[in-house]
Amino acid sequence: MSTADLDRMLHPEEAREIVLRFAKPLSPELAPLEEAGDRVLAQALVAHVDLPPFRASTMDGYAVVHSDSMKSRQVLGSGFAGAESGLVVQPGTVTKIMTGAPVPDGATAVVMVENTRSDGSGVAILQQHVVEGENIRPVGADMRAGDELVAAGSILGPAEIGLLASLGHDAVRVGRRPKVAIMSTGDELVAPGEKPGPGQIRDSNRFSLAVAVRRAGAEVVLNRHVLDTERELRKAFTQALGAADVIVTSGGVSMGDRDLVKGLLGELAEVRFRRVFMKPGKPLNFATIGDQLLFGLPGNPVSCLVSFQMFVRPALLVMQSAPAEILPTVDVEISHDISSTDRIEFQRAVVWTGADGRLMARNTGSQMSARLASFIGSNAFLIVHPSETTFRQGTRLSALMVSPPYGNEPEN
Ligand code: AMP
Ligand code: MG
């Protein structure tokens, strides 16, 4: 591709399509059930048996013949969860039965203990009508053999893990977690524990990125800071390429004299695009080497995280065999005037349900690309397209929801 093509500013959607074209599901692996929570199910979970496999009582009470009209009935014995009683119920007889116990042969209903009374030699049923099947969970009531219970690509939550256990799986095929190498670049950066000298700042990106990577289900295999020298960067990239499926760097992709990541990516990898028509995050280098993905994110902390959310996260999900989970778009009404810029802007915003049920939005104040605090309390990105005029309060715009709307407008 020519440099002119590479420097074409892509619409964010087009850029994401390119990323997703190169993000390939990694081959699944077997995970022990105890460690499979929050991972992605690689193939659909299909029941191979009926559950429950026996008729089970849903109450503590007496197993009866529902059509029996005897006042007092003989108690043959007791049935507990975990064992067959071996008893057979006939008219005039009952068995005592506990929740979860198999219903004995012959019994057609269970009467709850509250509706019975012991009368010396036997038990009296106080309930007027007993319906056939009452308080019995029939065979297959929970699931039938052949039922598809969980679709491939689902994240395994508590219920999914419980179903796997019920069906006897002590291990499960899940999408492999992509191994991610994170590198922050910049001569000006010092570690959080150090005191910045004149002109220096603390490195925040590699720490915020690590959380974002893990939340996307991926594994951080390397996380370090690299100085803006060709030698250091080259060494760091070689190390990262040997260890990771995905490399995420921050900084060094703009037009500055020490922005060396851009050049190095061009040399080491196949660059797919370099600029996106969005704010924050215009310079974003995406490159590939075989199935390895390399993201050169901008250094400004906000640009870095917004770019991660828009492009890196969907790729990490797809690599785990999950849907890309593009953020859902909703219509919102802005509660204050908002002016636009020369690119599609993703403003960090608060979205809440207004008085009449309509979704309302406001931004989080200054939207400067260095102001990480603009994320705090936000649950959405407000999409502000370039426009000649200011968007007035009450205008309807679109927002990408990161988490559900607030019930009311939050205080801050
Ligand atoms: P760059 O993309 O390298 O030109 O960096 C753009 C801006 O982001 C500069 O002001 C940098 O100092 C700042 N920056 C770059 N990397 C980081 C980082 N890891 N943490 C905090 N700020 C950063
Ligand atoms: Mg830099």
Coordinates of C-alpha atoms in Angstrom, one line a residue, residues 183 187 224-239 258 260-261 264 267-268:
M183 CA 4.5 -1.2 26.1
D187 CA 11.4 9.5 27.4
R224 CA 6.9 -2.4 30.3
H225 CA 8.1 1.1 29.6
V226 CA 10.4 1.7 26.6
L227 CA 12.5 4.8 25.9
D228 CA 12.2 6.6 22.6
T229 CA 15.3 5.3 21.0
E230 CA 15.4 3.0 18.0
R231 CA 17.6 0.5 19.8
E232 CA 15.4 0.2 22.8
L233 CA 12.3 0.0 20.8
R234 CA 13.6 -2.6 18.4
K235 CA 14.7 -4.8 21.3
A236 CA 11.4 -4.4 23.0
F237 CA 9.4 -5.3 19.9
T238 CA 11.5 -8.4 19.3
Q239 CA 10.9 -9.5 22.9
R258 CA 10.9 11.1 18.5
L260 CA 9.6 6.2 16.3
V261 CA 6.9 3.5 16.8
L264 CA 9.4 0.7 13.2
E267 CA 9.6 -1.8 9.0
L268 CA 8.7 -4.9 11.1

